Amino acid sequence: MNTETLEEMAAKERAAASEIPVRLNVCASTSCLSRGADELTKTLNKQLRTAKQTKQCKVRSVGCMGLCAKGPMVEIECPAKPADDPESRQLLRGVTVEDADELLEHAMSGRKFERLDWPTDTPFFTRQHRIVLENSGLIDPERIEDYIARGGYAGLVKALTEYTPSQVIDEVARSGLRGRGGGGFPTGIKWATVAKSDGDRKYVICNADEGDPGAFMDRSVLDSDPHRVLEGMITAGYAVGASHAYIYVRGEYPLAILRLKRAINQAKRIGVLGTNLCDTPFAFDVEIRLGAGAFVCGEETALIASIEGRRGTPRPRPPYPASYGLWGKPTLINNVETFANIPWIMRHGGDALAAIGTERSKGTKVFALAGTIVNNGLIEVPMGITLREIVEEIGEGVPDGKAFKAVQTGGPSGGCIPAEHLDMPVDYESLVKAGSIMGSGGMVVMDETSNMVDVARFFMEFCKDESCGKCIPCRVGTSVMLDLLEKLCKKEAAPRDLELLKELCDVVRSTSLCGLGQTAPNPVLSTLRYFEDEYESALQPADEHGYALPVLQHT
Amino acid sequence: MARQKVPPTQALTLTIDDQTVTAKPGQTVMDVASEHGIDIPHLCYLDGLSIWGACRLCVVEVEGQRRLFSACSTEVAEGMVVSTDSPRLRHYRKVIVEMLFAERNHICAVCVSNGHCELQAMAQRLGVDHIHIPYLNPQLSVDSSHDRFRLDHHRCIVCTRCVRVCAEVEGASTKGMAGRGIMARIINDLNEPWGDSQTCTSCGKCVHVCPTGALVEKGTAAAEMQKRRQFLPYLTVMRDNNHD
Ligand SMILES: Cc1cc2nc3c(=O)[nH]c(=O)nc-3n(C[C@H](O)[C@H](O)[C@H](O)COP(=O)(O)O)c2cc1C
Ligand code: SF4
């Protein structure tokens, strides 16, 4: 594999595409498939065959287009028309098998399909900035040729043939990219640490365990553009001097696993995975490991234990995986989205990514927008965008005339941000200052009807259920805190209970072994910070020591 | 003359509780502190077994770092300034011990380990005079199926010393863990009655490393169960020599 063969493949693919007047791009991501996209594809293909129109119109399965709640999504594309012509593409939502005839009729005649049309000149599309999702919805995730036609693997070939490993690390460091798995650790520094660590063997691990409730950013990237993650991992392997990698995917993502397997085979076939990559001595191979549904296995040391075949529990750090990781060897572990940024950085240069975002948070972030908001779905926005722009413009606000109350970011490790902070920029530091975290990208909008104590209870229940039970503060603390929150929700708590809750928040946060316990109090702390009145109003009358007054029973 | 590179095996200097101490690279804060007569509270740590880092009683403050570090797992570094005792740490340790009492059913007065229990001693040392965390009062089981030993989950603090000694010193790997969170339990083999175990050699090491009355010898009445831990250093030394 070299640049010429890659370009040849890309040109051939593009030429083949432009020969077909109409393409129907049907979303084949988890969400749309569950709404019947698969059946739709079959029906469309059958009708085209019957009508002998397979030369004029082609049905393609593509990745996620973002508007998951409105699926199945279909795009009518006319590759012959120039790409900037607004008539070259039309997006349709909620297309079912019953709509197949009408859809084909419109597609073949070139008339606009008004009934199911979904305008793409709205902020939901125009305010997004797509880097990680640049190919999502445009390529068939099961065809490496599609990926290559969109510039795929060009960054890797460039890195392998024109850059030294340390130049690759420099490029990543210059981009200012920070880990998208939650912690926000600078990726360039992590790569450099692994590269500098002594070890006869090193490993690369991609963390695709995505366990936050309601989060599906990583799944969507893997469903829609699996090669991108592979390319990022291979580039990382070259940079840090590793020749073996694992992708740890949660078992609940069968489609992502299937597509990754296919992607790995295709990459081997064209010689970007295997031995002597790009005619260099560099060899790299990737294996898939499946998680068995424990949130804590997303924590890096627990994940490593799980790959090693041990019980998935965290261990104290330091030593960090960068020096003592898988089988005791230096190990680079990054999130799916972190790796998915790498091909773009290698193609456009680190400075191009650093030009997007804020002083200390560069590039873009993918969010799964959910909750009581008009546009549910997957979005990618530049860092530094305000929460208000996300909620009110991209999300088009809270439906049914209700008032916005708070937005929850960072999942069970994060917090709730109230309306008065909506003009805050979305970057790592600002979110922490507001009592939440960037997290991996869950964003749940809540309206005036939500009870914040109940929100805190929900996340505490999650943490209690997912606590591995290794360390005392998290194991016992989350359980006791959940009991206290349940008491509050039932309005049976006394001021003493609220005091104890606050005290336990501090102990659990400061002494727990891993991030799960250390951040488990965050939803409570942030709701206490902004909505303390809701806690206070849930309290029972009490004596001067804070104990609930006995209820007198008259017989 | 150009300065020579400092070989990496050179001794380090650091400060623990205002004492300037020297240490070898690779030693942990716990090792170095105990060499200098500072006994950092701990329950899951046991010299000779692998580091577990789970009881969190040994957390210490390190100057310039916001978070706390467990002394048993943290290696010393040149110039490190460690504080093993402060009002904040004392408070945390006390609450953690209270959590253990609240989690399961520790009724000292009727326990065979009364007076010889590390949890009880730790509570006394840290000044735990009452438990202000609501008791969880779980319903747990007792496994008396073994001829000589008994596993009483009511008294277990899940420190996993038994699991580690069984795997690392005896090499039997009979003991393991099942369940997570508050449901985490010590099990024998694949969660079978201890008495049915084909792997257990009945060596009794698990009983004697257990800090509480969770693993005991049968036939002991309240306050009679004294653990014997003298054997452990010999076994680990022998094991280490075998590996050379
Ligand atoms: C309880 C817990 C769960 C986590 N789950 C995930 C996860 O699902 N995916 C992920 O990428 N990182 C997760 N992390 C963060 C990882 O430990 C690790 O920091 C991350 O994979 C590093 O990648 P990055 O630098 O690219 O962000 C989790 C951390 C904790 C404490
Ligand atoms: S903080 Fe919770 S999840 Fe993490 S090690 Fe402790 S018990 Fe396990």
PDB file of N, CA and C in Angstrom, chain A residues 292-295 311 313-320 464-477 479-480 483-484 497 500 503-504 506-508 510-514 518, chain B residues 43 51-57 59 67-70 72-75 88 91-92 95-97 99-100 102-104 132-134 136 156-159 177-184:
ATOM      1  N   ALA A 292     -18.718  -7.578  29.100  1.00  0.00           N
ATOM      2  CA  ALA A 292     -19.918  -8.310  29.480  1.00  0.00           C
ATOM      3  C   ALA A 292     -20.878  -7.438  30.280  1.00  0.00           C
ATOM      4  N   GLY A 293     -20.908  -6.159  29.943  1.00  0.00           N
ATOM      5  CA  GLY A 293     -21.952  -5.326  30.506  1.00  0.00           C
ATOM      6  C   GLY A 293     -21.709  -4.785  31.897  1.00  0.00           C
ATOM      7  N   ALA A 294     -20.455  -4.543  32.251  1.00  0.00           N
ATOM      8  CA  ALA A 294     -20.187  -3.874  33.526  1.00  0.00           C
ATOM      9  C   ALA A 294     -19.646  -2.481  33.227  1.00  0.00           C
ATOM     10  N   PHE A 295     -20.307  -1.478  33.777  1.00  0.00           N
ATOM     11  CA  PHE A 295     -19.884  -0.100  33.550  1.00  0.00           C
ATOM     12  C   PHE A 295     -18.438   0.111  33.991  1.00  0.00           C
ATOM     13  N   ARG A 311     -11.145 -10.777  37.045  1.00  0.00           N
ATOM     14  CA  ARG A 311     -12.340 -10.044  37.431  1.00  0.00           C
ATOM     15  C   ARG A 311     -12.112  -8.557  37.130  1.00  0.00           C
ATOM     16  N   THR A 313     -12.021  -5.423  38.008  1.00  0.00           N
ATOM     17  CA  THR A 313     -12.036  -4.405  39.059  1.00  0.00           C
ATOM     18  C   THR A 313     -10.820  -3.498  38.881  1.00  0.00           C
ATOM     19  N   PRO A 314     -10.979  -2.232  39.216  1.00  0.00           N
ATOM     20  CA  PRO A 314      -9.859  -1.301  39.066  1.00  0.00           C
ATOM     21  C   PRO A 314      -8.764  -1.584  40.093  1.00  0.00           C
ATOM     22  N   ARG A 315      -7.598  -1.057  39.809  1.00  0.00           N
ATOM     23  CA  ARG A 315      -6.529  -1.104  40.803  1.00  0.00           C
ATOM     24  C   ARG A 315      -6.028   0.327  40.993  1.00  0.00           C
ATOM     25  N   PRO A 316      -5.366   0.601  42.129  1.00  0.00           N
ATOM     26  CA  PRO A 316      -4.928   1.983  42.343  1.00  0.00           C
ATOM     27  C   PRO A 316      -3.896   2.403  41.301  1.00  0.00           C
ATOM     28  N   ARG A 317      -3.974   3.660  40.910  1.00  0.00           N
ATOM     29  CA  ARG A 317      -2.965   4.239  40.035  1.00  0.00           C
ATOM     30  C   ARG A 317      -2.298   5.361  40.805  1.00  0.00           C
ATOM     31  N   PRO A 318      -1.027   5.740  40.643  1.00  0.00           N
ATOM     32  CA  PRO A 318      -0.061   5.054  39.811  1.00  0.00           C
ATOM     33  C   PRO A 318       0.216   3.633  40.319  1.00  0.00           C
ATOM     34  N   PRO A 319       0.903   2.817  39.509  1.00  0.00           N
ATOM     35  CA  PRO A 319       1.391   3.061  38.150  1.00  0.00           C
ATOM     36  C   PRO A 319       0.250   3.147  37.131  1.00  0.00           C
ATOM     37  N   TYR A 320       0.382   4.063  36.198  1.00  0.00           N
ATOM     38  CA  TYR A 320      -0.605   4.233  35.139  1.00  0.00           C
ATOM     39  C   TYR A 320      -0.348   3.213  34.026  1.00  0.00           C
ATOM     40  N   LYS A 464     -24.608   2.747  42.408  1.00  0.00           N
ATOM     41  CA  LYS A 464     -24.672   1.679  43.408  1.00  0.00           C
ATOM     42  C   LYS A 464     -24.717   0.319  42.705  1.00  0.00           C
ATOM     43  N   ASP A 465     -25.529   0.225  41.652  1.00  0.00           N
ATOM     44  CA  ASP A 465     -25.633  -1.039  40.928  1.00  0.00           C
ATOM     45  C   ASP A 465     -24.333  -1.395  40.220  1.00  0.00           C
ATOM     46  N   GLU A 466     -23.607  -0.373  39.775  1.00  0.00           N
ATOM     47  CA  GLU A 466     -22.417  -0.640  38.974  1.00  0.00           C
ATOM     48  C   GLU A 466     -21.126  -0.643  39.786  1.00  0.00           C
ATOM     49  N   SER A 467     -21.185  -0.236  41.036  1.00  0.00           N
ATOM     50  CA  SER A 467     -19.994  -0.282  41.880  1.00  0.00           C
ATOM     51  C   SER A 467     -19.455  -1.704  41.883  1.00  0.00           C
ATOM     52  N   CYS A 468     -18.140  -1.841  41.746  1.00  0.00           N
ATOM     53  CA  CYS A 468     -17.606  -3.198  41.661  1.00  0.00           C
ATOM     54  C   CYS A 468     -17.542  -3.843  43.028  1.00  0.00           C
ATOM     55  N   GLY A 469     -17.566  -3.032  44.072  1.00  0.00           N
ATOM     56  CA  GLY A 469     -17.553  -3.586  45.417  1.00  0.00           C
ATOM     57  C   GLY A 469     -16.167  -3.786  45.977  1.00  0.00           C
ATOM     58  N   LYS A 470     -15.157  -3.323  45.256  1.00  0.00           N
ATOM     59  CA  LYS A 470     -13.805  -3.552  45.753  1.00  0.00           C
ATOM     60  C   LYS A 470     -13.495  -2.661  46.954  1.00  0.00           C
ATOM     61  N   CYS A 471     -13.742  -1.364  46.816  1.00  0.00           N
ATOM     62  CA  CYS A 471     -13.326  -0.481  47.910  1.00  0.00           C
ATOM     63  C   CYS A 471     -14.513  -0.093  48.793  1.00  0.00           C
ATOM     64  N   ILE A 472     -14.224   0.125  50.058  1.00  0.00           N
ATOM     65  CA  ILE A 472     -15.290   0.330  51.044  1.00  0.00           C
ATOM     66  C   ILE A 472     -16.111   1.602  50.791  1.00  0.00           C
ATOM     67  N   PRO A 473     -15.465   2.768  50.580  1.00  0.00           N
ATOM     68  CA  PRO A 473     -16.282   3.988  50.480  1.00  0.00           C
ATOM     69  C   PRO A 473     -17.318   3.938  49.365  1.00  0.00           C
ATOM     70  N   CYS A 474     -16.950   3.392  48.222  1.00  0.00           N
ATOM     71  CA  CYS A 474     -17.899   3.347  47.110  1.00  0.00           C
ATOM     72  C   CYS A 474     -18.920   2.250  47.344  1.00  0.00           C
ATOM     73  N   ARG A 475     -18.451   1.081  47.778  1.00  0.00           N
ATOM     74  CA  ARG A 475     -19.365  -0.052  47.954  1.00  0.00           C
ATOM     75  C   ARG A 475     -20.461   0.273  48.962  1.00  0.00           C
ATOM     76  N   VAL A 476     -20.045   0.755  50.140  1.00  0.00           N
ATOM     77  CA  VAL A 476     -21.032   1.026  51.186  1.00  0.00           C
ATOM     78  C   VAL A 476     -21.632   2.421  50.992  1.00  0.00           C
ATOM     79  N   GLY A 477     -20.789   3.367  50.617  1.00  0.00           N
ATOM     80  CA  GLY A 477     -21.234   4.759  50.513  1.00  0.00           C
ATOM     81  C   GLY A 477     -22.355   4.945  49.505  1.00  0.00           C
ATOM     82  N   SER A 479     -24.461   2.810  48.484  1.00  0.00           N
ATOM     83  CA  SER A 479     -25.651   2.133  48.964  1.00  0.00           C
ATOM     84  C   SER A 479     -26.376   2.989  50.011  1.00  0.00           C
ATOM     85  N   VAL A 480     -25.599   3.529  50.952  1.00  0.00           N
ATOM     86  CA  VAL A 480     -26.213   4.354  52.004  1.00  0.00           C
ATOM     87  C   VAL A 480     -26.750   5.660  51.398  1.00  0.00           C
ATOM     88  N   ASP A 483     -30.032   5.034  49.794  1.00  0.00           N
ATOM     89  CA  ASP A 483     -31.113   4.929  50.787  1.00  0.00           C
ATOM     90  C   ASP A 483     -31.562   6.314  51.238  1.00  0.00           C
ATOM     91  N   LEU A 484     -30.572   7.197  51.473  1.00  0.00           N
ATOM     92  CA  LEU A 484     -30.914   8.546  51.942  1.00  0.00           C
ATOM     93  C   LEU A 484     -31.686   9.311  50.875  1.00  0.00           C
ATOM     94  N   ASP A 497     -30.459  13.540  57.965  1.00  0.00           N
ATOM     95  CA  ASP A 497     -30.168  12.693  56.806  1.00  0.00           C
ATOM     96  C   ASP A 497     -29.477  13.484  55.704  1.00  0.00           C
ATOM     97  N   LEU A 500     -25.900  13.950  56.697  1.00  0.00           N
ATOM     98  CA  LEU A 500     -25.136  12.719  56.481  1.00  0.00           C
ATOM     99  C   LEU A 500     -24.853  12.535  54.993  1.00  0.00           C
ATOM    100  N   GLU A 503     -22.025  14.694  54.075  1.00  0.00           N
ATOM    101  CA  GLU A 503     -20.775  14.189  54.638  1.00  0.00           C
ATOM    102  C   GLU A 503     -20.270  12.998  53.819  1.00  0.00           C
ATOM    103  N   LEU A 504     -21.183  12.094  53.452  1.00  0.00           N
ATOM    104  CA  LEU A 504     -20.772  10.915  52.692  1.00  0.00           C
ATOM    105  C   LEU A 504     -20.293  11.296  51.299  1.00  0.00           C
ATOM    106  N   ASP A 506     -18.575  13.817  50.519  1.00  0.00           N
ATOM    107  CA  ASP A 506     -17.175  14.215  50.659  1.00  0.00           C
ATOM    108  C   ASP A 506     -16.275  12.998  50.857  1.00  0.00           C
ATOM    109  N   VAL A 507     -16.671  12.078  51.737  1.00  0.00           N
ATOM    110  CA  VAL A 507     -15.820  10.912  52.025  1.00  0.00           C
ATOM    111  C   VAL A 507     -15.669  10.043  50.778  1.00  0.00           C
ATOM    112  N   VAL A 508     -16.794   9.767  50.107  1.00  0.00           N
ATOM    113  CA  VAL A 508     -16.758   8.867  48.957  1.00  0.00           C
ATOM    114  C   VAL A 508     -15.944   9.494  47.828  1.00  0.00           C
ATOM    115  N   SER A 510     -13.522  11.680  48.052  1.00  0.00           N
ATOM    116  CA  SER A 510     -12.098  11.841  48.338  1.00  0.00           C
ATOM    117  C   SER A 510     -11.364  10.525  48.512  1.00  0.00           C
ATOM    118  N   THR A 511     -12.053   9.465  48.929  1.00  0.00           N
ATOM    119  CA  THR A 511     -11.288   8.267  49.287  1.00  0.00           C
ATOM    120  C   THR A 511     -11.515   7.075  48.364  1.00  0.00           C
ATOM    121  N   SER A 512     -12.487   7.135  47.461  1.00  0.00           N
ATOM    122  CA  SER A 512     -12.738   5.956  46.626  1.00  0.00           C
ATOM    123  C   SER A 512     -11.537   5.640  45.752  1.00  0.00           C
ATOM    124  N   LEU A 513     -11.479   4.375  45.398  1.00  0.00           N
ATOM    125  CA  LEU A 513     -10.323   3.891  44.642  1.00  0.00           C
ATOM    126  C   LEU A 513     -10.327   4.392  43.196  1.00  0.00           C
ATOM    127  N   CYS A 514     -11.469   4.316  42.528  1.00  0.00           N
ATOM    128  CA  CYS A 514     -11.449   4.658  41.110  1.00  0.00           C
ATOM    129  C   CYS A 514     -12.432   5.768  40.804  1.00  0.00           C
ATOM    130  N   GLN A 518     -15.211   8.067  42.939  1.00  0.00           N
ATOM    131  CA  GLN A 518     -14.786   9.459  43.120  1.00  0.00           C
ATOM    132  C   GLN A 518     -15.785  10.440  42.515  1.00  0.00           C
TER     133      GLN A 518
ATOM    134  N   LEU B  43      -6.282  -2.265  56.501  1.00  0.00           N
ATOM    135  CA  LEU B  43      -6.959  -3.544  56.742  1.00  0.00           C
ATOM    136  C   LEU B  43      -6.747  -4.545  55.608  1.00  0.00           C
ATOM    137  N   ILE B  51      -0.552  -6.329  46.451  1.00  0.00           N
ATOM    138  CA  ILE B  51      -1.196  -5.071  46.853  1.00  0.00           C
ATOM    139  C   ILE B  51      -2.630  -5.070  46.336  1.00  0.00           C
ATOM    140  N   TRP B  52      -3.575  -4.709  47.170  1.00  0.00           N
ATOM    141  CA  TRP B  52      -4.965  -4.688  46.753  1.00  0.00           C
ATOM    142  C   TRP B  52      -5.503  -3.253  46.710  1.00  0.00           C
ATOM    143  N   GLY B  53      -5.168  -2.453  47.697  1.00  0.00           N
ATOM    144  CA  GLY B  53      -5.519  -1.024  47.651  1.00  0.00           C
ATOM    145  C   GLY B  53      -6.989  -0.730  47.801  1.00  0.00           C
ATOM    146  N   ALA B  54      -7.738  -1.565  48.534  1.00  0.00           N
ATOM    147  CA  ALA B  54      -9.191  -1.432  48.528  1.00  0.00           C
ATOM    148  C   ALA B  54      -9.788  -0.872  49.812  1.00  0.00           C
ATOM    149  N   CYS B  55      -9.100  -1.001  50.961  1.00  0.00           N
ATOM    150  CA  CYS B  55      -9.784  -0.578  52.188  1.00  0.00           C
ATOM    151  C   CYS B  55      -9.752   0.933  52.328  1.00  0.00           C
ATOM    152  N   ARG B  56      -8.829   1.575  51.667  1.00  0.00           N
ATOM    153  CA  ARG B  56      -8.722   3.033  51.617  1.00  0.00           C
ATOM    154  C   ARG B  56      -8.392   3.666  52.960  1.00  0.00           C
ATOM    155  N   LEU B  57      -8.077   2.853  53.978  1.00  0.00           N
ATOM    156  CA  LEU B  57      -7.717   3.432  55.272  1.00  0.00           C
ATOM    157  C   LEU B  57      -6.324   4.042  55.219  1.00  0.00           C
ATOM    158  N   VAL B  59      -5.033   5.919  53.020  1.00  0.00           N
ATOM    159  CA  VAL B  59      -4.873   7.102  52.167  1.00  0.00           C
ATOM    160  C   VAL B  59      -4.054   8.174  52.898  1.00  0.00           C
ATOM    161  N   ARG B  67      -5.574  15.060  45.024  1.00  0.00           N
ATOM    162  CA  ARG B  67      -6.230  13.833  45.472  1.00  0.00           C
ATOM    163  C   ARG B  67      -5.382  13.087  46.496  1.00  0.00           C
ATOM    164  N   LEU B  68      -5.993  12.120  47.143  1.00  0.00           N
ATOM    165  CA  LEU B  68      -5.304  11.322  48.146  1.00  0.00           C
ATOM    166  C   LEU B  68      -4.736  10.068  47.493  1.00  0.00           C
ATOM    167  N   PHE B  69      -3.693   9.506  48.109  1.00  0.00           N
ATOM    168  CA  PHE B  69      -3.057   8.305  47.550  1.00  0.00           C
ATOM    169  C   PHE B  69      -3.060   7.200  48.590  1.00  0.00           C
ATOM    170  N   SER B  70      -3.306   5.974  48.155  1.00  0.00           N
ATOM    171  CA  SER B  70      -3.208   4.872  49.112  1.00  0.00           C
ATOM    172  C   SER B  70      -1.727   4.542  49.301  1.00  0.00           C
ATOM    173  N   CYS B  72      -0.240   1.998  50.495  1.00  0.00           N
ATOM    174  CA  CYS B  72       0.208   0.637  50.186  1.00  0.00           C
ATOM    175  C   CYS B  72       0.601   0.487  48.726  1.00  0.00           C
ATOM    176  N   SER B  73       0.023   1.317  47.842  1.00  0.00           N
ATOM    177  CA  SER B  73       0.229   1.097  46.413  1.00  0.00           C
ATOM    178  C   SER B  73       1.095   2.180  45.770  1.00  0.00           C
ATOM    179  N   THR B  74       1.392   3.242  46.515  1.00  0.00           N
ATOM    180  CA  THR B  74       2.083   4.374  45.898  1.00  0.00           C
ATOM    181  C   THR B  74       3.580   4.295  46.149  1.00  0.00           C
ATOM    182  N   GLU B  75       4.340   4.307  45.080  1.00  0.00           N
ATOM    183  CA  GLU B  75       5.786   4.251  45.228  1.00  0.00           C
ATOM    184  C   GLU B  75       6.324   5.621  45.622  1.00  0.00           C
ATOM    185  N   ARG B  88      -8.445  15.788  58.637  1.00  0.00           N
ATOM    186  CA  ARG B  88      -9.241  15.339  57.503  1.00  0.00           C
ATOM    187  C   ARG B  88      -9.092  13.824  57.302  1.00  0.00           C
ATOM    188  N   HIS B  91     -10.815  11.868  60.012  1.00  0.00           N
ATOM    189  CA  HIS B  91     -12.266  11.839  59.805  1.00  0.00           C
ATOM    190  C   HIS B  91     -12.644  10.796  58.752  1.00  0.00           C
ATOM    191  N   TYR B  92     -11.940  10.819  57.622  1.00  0.00           N
ATOM    192  CA  TYR B  92     -12.247   9.862  56.551  1.00  0.00           C
ATOM    193  C   TYR B  92     -12.099   8.434  57.045  1.00  0.00           C
ATOM    194  N   VAL B  95     -14.956   7.376  59.253  1.00  0.00           N
ATOM    195  CA  VAL B  95     -16.198   7.111  58.514  1.00  0.00           C
ATOM    196  C   VAL B  95     -16.087   5.781  57.767  1.00  0.00           C
ATOM    197  N   ILE B  96     -14.922   5.497  57.202  1.00  0.00           N
ATOM    198  CA  ILE B  96     -14.768   4.243  56.454  1.00  0.00           C
ATOM    199  C   ILE B  96     -14.966   3.042  57.376  1.00  0.00           C
ATOM    200  N   VAL B  97     -14.391   3.102  58.584  1.00  0.00           N
ATOM    201  CA  VAL B  97     -14.581   1.993  59.528  1.00  0.00           C
ATOM    202  C   VAL B  97     -16.041   1.902  59.945  1.00  0.00           C
ATOM    203  N   MET B  99     -18.488   2.635  58.097  1.00  0.00           N
ATOM    204  CA  MET B  99     -19.180   2.021  56.955  1.00  0.00           C
ATOM    205  C   MET B  99     -19.127   0.508  57.044  1.00  0.00           C
ATOM    206  N   LEU B 100     -17.949  -0.020  57.457  1.00  0.00           N
ATOM    207  CA  LEU B 100     -17.837  -1.474  57.566  1.00  0.00           C
ATOM    208  C   LEU B 100     -18.791  -2.028  58.614  1.00  0.00           C
ATOM    209  N   ALA B 102     -21.567  -0.674  59.527  1.00  0.00           N
ATOM    210  CA  ALA B 102     -22.942  -0.512  59.058  1.00  0.00           C
ATOM    211  C   ALA B 102     -23.282  -1.515  57.968  1.00  0.00           C
ATOM    212  N   GLU B 103     -22.229  -1.940  57.207  1.00  0.00           N
ATOM    213  CA  GLU B 103     -22.495  -2.770  56.033  1.00  0.00           C
ATOM    214  C   GLU B 103     -23.002  -4.172  56.398  1.00  0.00           C
ATOM    215  N   ARG B 104     -22.328  -4.834  57.340  1.00  0.00           N
ATOM    216  CA  ARG B 104     -22.747  -6.200  57.673  1.00  0.00           C
ATOM    217  C   ARG B 104     -23.067  -6.285  59.157  1.00  0.00           C
ATOM    218  N   HIS B 132     -22.726   6.389  63.135  1.00  0.00           N
ATOM    219  CA  HIS B 132     -23.787   7.330  62.777  1.00  0.00           C
ATOM    220  C   HIS B 132     -24.319   7.106  61.365  1.00  0.00           C
ATOM    221  N   ILE B 133     -23.886   5.987  60.766  1.00  0.00           N
ATOM    222  CA  ILE B 133     -24.419   5.624  59.448  1.00  0.00           C
ATOM    223  C   ILE B 133     -25.497   4.560  59.673  1.00  0.00           C
ATOM    224  N   PRO B 134     -26.639   4.676  59.006  1.00  0.00           N
ATOM    225  CA  PRO B 134     -27.694   3.679  59.233  1.00  0.00           C
ATOM    226  C   PRO B 134     -27.217   2.268  58.881  1.00  0.00           C
ATOM    227  N   LEU B 136     -27.230  -1.392  57.464  1.00  0.00           N
ATOM    228  CA  LEU B 136     -27.917  -1.980  56.315  1.00  0.00           C
ATOM    229  C   LEU B 136     -28.580  -3.308  56.683  1.00  0.00           C
ATOM    230  N   CYS B 156     -17.580 -10.510  57.348  1.00  0.00           N
ATOM    231  CA  CYS B 156     -16.573 -10.329  56.290  1.00  0.00           C
ATOM    232  C   CYS B 156     -16.509  -8.864  55.854  1.00  0.00           C
ATOM    233  N   ILE B 157     -15.299  -8.350  55.660  1.00  0.00           N
ATOM    234  CA  ILE B 157     -15.150  -6.971  55.191  1.00  0.00           C
ATOM    235  C   ILE B 157     -14.649  -6.934  53.739  1.00  0.00           C
ATOM    236  N   VAL B 158     -14.620  -8.089  53.071  1.00  0.00           N
ATOM    237  CA  VAL B 158     -14.229  -8.225  51.668  1.00  0.00           C
ATOM    238  C   VAL B 158     -12.840  -7.613  51.400  1.00  0.00           C
ATOM    239  N   CYS B 159     -11.902  -7.902  52.293  1.00  0.00           N
ATOM    240  CA  CYS B 159     -10.540  -7.378  52.088  1.00  0.00           C
ATOM    241  C   CYS B 159      -9.780  -8.238  51.100  1.00  0.00           C
ATOM    242  N   MET B 177     -14.200 -14.329  44.258  1.00  0.00           N
ATOM    243  CA  MET B 177     -15.219 -13.328  44.530  1.00  0.00           C
ATOM    244  C   MET B 177     -16.374 -13.507  43.563  1.00  0.00           C
ATOM    245  N   ALA B 178     -17.565 -13.232  44.042  1.00  0.00           N
ATOM    246  CA  ALA B 178     -18.727 -13.194  43.165  1.00  0.00           C
ATOM    247  C   ALA B 178     -19.546 -11.964  43.520  1.00  0.00           C
ATOM    248  N   GLY B 179     -20.363 -11.557  42.599  1.00  0.00           N
ATOM    249  CA  GLY B 179     -21.237 -10.405  42.849  1.00  0.00           C
ATOM    250  C   GLY B 179     -20.472  -9.100  42.827  1.00  0.00           C
ATOM    251  N   ARG B 180     -21.220  -8.003  42.647  1.00  0.00           N
ATOM    252  CA  ARG B 180     -20.511  -6.734  42.681  1.00  0.00           C
ATOM    253  C   ARG B 180     -21.233  -5.763  43.612  1.00  0.00           C
ATOM    254  N   GLY B 181     -20.565  -4.642  43.856  1.00  0.00           N
ATOM    255  CA  GLY B 181     -21.125  -3.649  44.757  1.00  0.00           C
ATOM    256  C   GLY B 181     -21.381  -4.257  46.121  1.00  0.00           C
ATOM    257  N   ILE B 182     -22.493  -3.877  46.684  1.00  0.00           N
ATOM    258  CA  ILE B 182     -22.843  -4.326  48.023  1.00  0.00           C
ATOM    259  C   ILE B 182     -23.102  -5.830  48.045  1.00  0.00           C
ATOM    260  N   MET B 183     -23.273  -6.433  46.878  1.00  0.00           N
ATOM    261  CA  MET B 183     -23.505  -7.875  46.800  1.00  0.00           C
ATOM    262  C   MET B 183     -22.207  -8.680  46.685  1.00  0.00           C
ATOM    263  N   ALA B 184     -21.070  -8.038  46.681  1.00  0.00           N
ATOM    264  CA  ALA B 184     -19.800  -8.758  46.519  1.00  0.00           C
ATOM    265  C   ALA B 184     -19.603  -9.723  47.682  1.00  0.00           C
TER     266      ALA B 184
END
